[in-house]
GROMACS .gro file of C-alpha atoms in nm:
model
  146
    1UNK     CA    1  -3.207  -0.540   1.406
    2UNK     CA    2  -2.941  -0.429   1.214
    3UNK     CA    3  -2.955  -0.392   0.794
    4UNK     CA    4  -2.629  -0.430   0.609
    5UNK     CA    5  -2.586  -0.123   0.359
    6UNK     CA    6  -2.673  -0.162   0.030
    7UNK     CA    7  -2.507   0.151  -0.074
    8UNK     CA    8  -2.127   0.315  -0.041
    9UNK     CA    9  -2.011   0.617  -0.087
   10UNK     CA   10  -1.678   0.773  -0.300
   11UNK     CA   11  -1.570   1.078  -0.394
   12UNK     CA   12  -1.970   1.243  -0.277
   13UNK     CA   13  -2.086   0.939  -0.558
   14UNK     CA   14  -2.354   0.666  -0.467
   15UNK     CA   15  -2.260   0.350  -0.506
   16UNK     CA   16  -2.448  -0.014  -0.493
   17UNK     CA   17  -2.207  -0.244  -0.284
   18UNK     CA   18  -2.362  -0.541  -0.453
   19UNK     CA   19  -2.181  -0.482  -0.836
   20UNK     CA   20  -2.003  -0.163  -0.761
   21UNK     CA   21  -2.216   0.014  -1.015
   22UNK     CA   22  -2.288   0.434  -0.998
   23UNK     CA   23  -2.644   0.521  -0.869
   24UNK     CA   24  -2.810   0.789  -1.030
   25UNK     CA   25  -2.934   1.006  -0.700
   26UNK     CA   26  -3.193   1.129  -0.907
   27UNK     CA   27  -3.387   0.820  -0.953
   28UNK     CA   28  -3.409   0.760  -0.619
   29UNK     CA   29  -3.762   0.929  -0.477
   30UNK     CA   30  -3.775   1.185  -0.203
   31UNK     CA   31  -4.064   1.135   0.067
   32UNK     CA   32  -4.101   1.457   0.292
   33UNK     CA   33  -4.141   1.422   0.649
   34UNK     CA   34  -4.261   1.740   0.847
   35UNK     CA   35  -4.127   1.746   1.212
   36UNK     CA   36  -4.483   1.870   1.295
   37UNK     CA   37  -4.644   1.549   1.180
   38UNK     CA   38  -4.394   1.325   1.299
   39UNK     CA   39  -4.393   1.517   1.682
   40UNK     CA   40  -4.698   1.671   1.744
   41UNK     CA   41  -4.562   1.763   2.026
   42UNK     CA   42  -4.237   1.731   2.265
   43UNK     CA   43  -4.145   1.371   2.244
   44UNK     CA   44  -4.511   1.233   2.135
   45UNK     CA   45  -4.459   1.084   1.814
   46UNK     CA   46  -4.757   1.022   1.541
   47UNK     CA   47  -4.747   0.601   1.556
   48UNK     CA   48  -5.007   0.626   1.264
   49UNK     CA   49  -4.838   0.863   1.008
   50UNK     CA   50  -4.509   0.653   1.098
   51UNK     CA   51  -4.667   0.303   1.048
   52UNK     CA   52  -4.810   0.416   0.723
   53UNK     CA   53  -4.480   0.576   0.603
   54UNK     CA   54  -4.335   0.225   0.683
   55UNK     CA   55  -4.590   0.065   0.469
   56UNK     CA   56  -4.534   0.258   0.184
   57UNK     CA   57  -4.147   0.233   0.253
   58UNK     CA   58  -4.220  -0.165   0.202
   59UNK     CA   59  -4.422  -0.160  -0.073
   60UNK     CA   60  -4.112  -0.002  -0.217
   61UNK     CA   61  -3.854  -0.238  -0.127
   62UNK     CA   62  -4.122  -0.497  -0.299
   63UNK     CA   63  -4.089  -0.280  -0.597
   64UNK     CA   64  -3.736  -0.269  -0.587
   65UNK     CA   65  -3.710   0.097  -0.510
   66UNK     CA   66  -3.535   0.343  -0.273
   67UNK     CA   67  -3.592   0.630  -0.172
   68UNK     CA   68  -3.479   0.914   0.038
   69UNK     CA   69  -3.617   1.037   0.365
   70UNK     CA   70  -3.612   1.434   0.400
   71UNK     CA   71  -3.699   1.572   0.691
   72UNK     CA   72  -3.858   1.861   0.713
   73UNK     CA   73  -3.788   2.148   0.972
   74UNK     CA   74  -4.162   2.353   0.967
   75UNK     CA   75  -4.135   2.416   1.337
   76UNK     CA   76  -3.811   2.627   1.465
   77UNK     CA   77  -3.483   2.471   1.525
   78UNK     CA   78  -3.255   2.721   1.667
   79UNK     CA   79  -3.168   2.634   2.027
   80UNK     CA   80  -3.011   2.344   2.130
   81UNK     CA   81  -3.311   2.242   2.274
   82UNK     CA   82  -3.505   2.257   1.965
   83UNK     CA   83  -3.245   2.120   1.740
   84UNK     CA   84  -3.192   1.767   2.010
   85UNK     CA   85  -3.586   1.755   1.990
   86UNK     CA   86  -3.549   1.776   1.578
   87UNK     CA   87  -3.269   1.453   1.552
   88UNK     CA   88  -3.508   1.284   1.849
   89UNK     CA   89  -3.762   1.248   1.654
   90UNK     CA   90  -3.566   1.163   1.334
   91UNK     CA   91  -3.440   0.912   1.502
   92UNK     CA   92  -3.776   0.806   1.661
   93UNK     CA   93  -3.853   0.835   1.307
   94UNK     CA   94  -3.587   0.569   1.150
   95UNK     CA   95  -3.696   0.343   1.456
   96UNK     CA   96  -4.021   0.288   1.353
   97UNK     CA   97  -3.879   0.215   0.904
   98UNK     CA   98  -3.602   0.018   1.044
   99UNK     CA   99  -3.642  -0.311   0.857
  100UNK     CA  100  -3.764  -0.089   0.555
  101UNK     CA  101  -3.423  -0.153   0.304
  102UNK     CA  102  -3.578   0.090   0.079
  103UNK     CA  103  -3.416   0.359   0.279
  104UNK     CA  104  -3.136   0.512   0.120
  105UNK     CA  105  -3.053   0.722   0.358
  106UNK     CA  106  -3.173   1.074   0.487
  107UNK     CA  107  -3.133   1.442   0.384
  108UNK     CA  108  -2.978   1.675   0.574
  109UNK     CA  109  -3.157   1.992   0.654
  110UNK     CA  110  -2.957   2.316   0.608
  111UNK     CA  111  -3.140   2.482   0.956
  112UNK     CA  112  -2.973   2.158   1.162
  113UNK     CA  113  -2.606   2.327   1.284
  114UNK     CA  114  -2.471   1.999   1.409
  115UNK     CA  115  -2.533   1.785   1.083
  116UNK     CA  116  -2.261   1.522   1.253
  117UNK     CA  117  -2.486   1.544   1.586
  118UNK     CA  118  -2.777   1.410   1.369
  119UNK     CA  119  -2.556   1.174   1.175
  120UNK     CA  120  -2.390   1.002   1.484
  121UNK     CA  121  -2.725   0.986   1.654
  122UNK     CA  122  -2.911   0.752   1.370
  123UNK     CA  123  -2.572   0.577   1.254
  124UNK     CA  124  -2.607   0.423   1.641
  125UNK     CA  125  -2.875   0.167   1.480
  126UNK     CA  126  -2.862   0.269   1.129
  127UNK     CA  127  -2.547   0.252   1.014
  128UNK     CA  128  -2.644   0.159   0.682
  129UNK     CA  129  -2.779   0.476   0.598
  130UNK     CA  130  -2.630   0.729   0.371
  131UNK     CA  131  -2.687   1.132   0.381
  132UNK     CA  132  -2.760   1.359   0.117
  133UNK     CA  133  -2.775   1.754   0.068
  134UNK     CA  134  -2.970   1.932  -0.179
  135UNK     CA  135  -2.740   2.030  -0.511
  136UNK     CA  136  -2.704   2.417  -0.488
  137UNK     CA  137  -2.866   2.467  -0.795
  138UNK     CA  138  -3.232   2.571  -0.715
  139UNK     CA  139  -3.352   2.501  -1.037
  140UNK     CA  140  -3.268   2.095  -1.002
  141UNK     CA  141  -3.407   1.824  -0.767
  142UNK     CA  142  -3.106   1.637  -0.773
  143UNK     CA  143  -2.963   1.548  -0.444
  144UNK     CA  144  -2.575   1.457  -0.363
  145UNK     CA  145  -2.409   1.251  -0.119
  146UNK     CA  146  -2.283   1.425   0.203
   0.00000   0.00000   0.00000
């Protein structure tokens, strides 16, 4: 099952394809994923955590909202090894929300070195999602489009 995007991207601005109009990244909420919950360990995947993250994804999309997923890297990701383990189970991860048009998109983590690795691997089925970094500012929670 495919979703069509909702959103577009210009010029590193968000964009609702519906009416064209600017979104305001900031309104959009931020739901933290830790690698550690999602894979407890290599390749086993918490079903439970992931089927209530897609609940609460839905009850969004009732409510009109989006949000973005962040992963979060709290286990190391500095071989190869580690880092096709990390998109794995991102993409295990978008698998299991994939009806869920609440999803934005996902943040990209600055420890992932192939950012385009992780990207390539979810737009296979997800095309429709869009990718944020953090703004370099440390003192705002503003994201901005990749």
């Amino acid at each position: 099952m495919k979703l069509d995007p909702i959103f577009t991207v210009k010029n590193k601005k968000l964009y609702k394809i519906a009416d064209g109009s600017e979104v305001n990244t900031s309104t959009l909420k931020r739901i933290d994923i830790p690698w550690s919950t999602v894979e407890m360990e290599d390749e086993a995947y918490n079903e439970e955590y992931l089927a209530q993250l897609r609940e609460q994804l839905k009850a969004m999309e009732e409510a009109g909202e989006f949000a973005v997923l962040v992963p979060v890297a709290d286990k190391p990701l500095e071989t190869p090894e580690q880092q096709e383990l990390f998109i794995n189970a991102y993409n295990h991860t978008a698998r299991r929300v994939k009806d869920c048009t609440s999803v934005a998109g996902m943040e990209l983590v600055p420890q992932l070195k192939d950012k385009q690795a992780f990207i390539d691997t979810l737009a296979i089925k997800h095309a429709q999602y869009v990718y944020f970094t953090k703004t370099e500012n440390p003192l705002s929670d503003n994201i901005v489009v990749y």
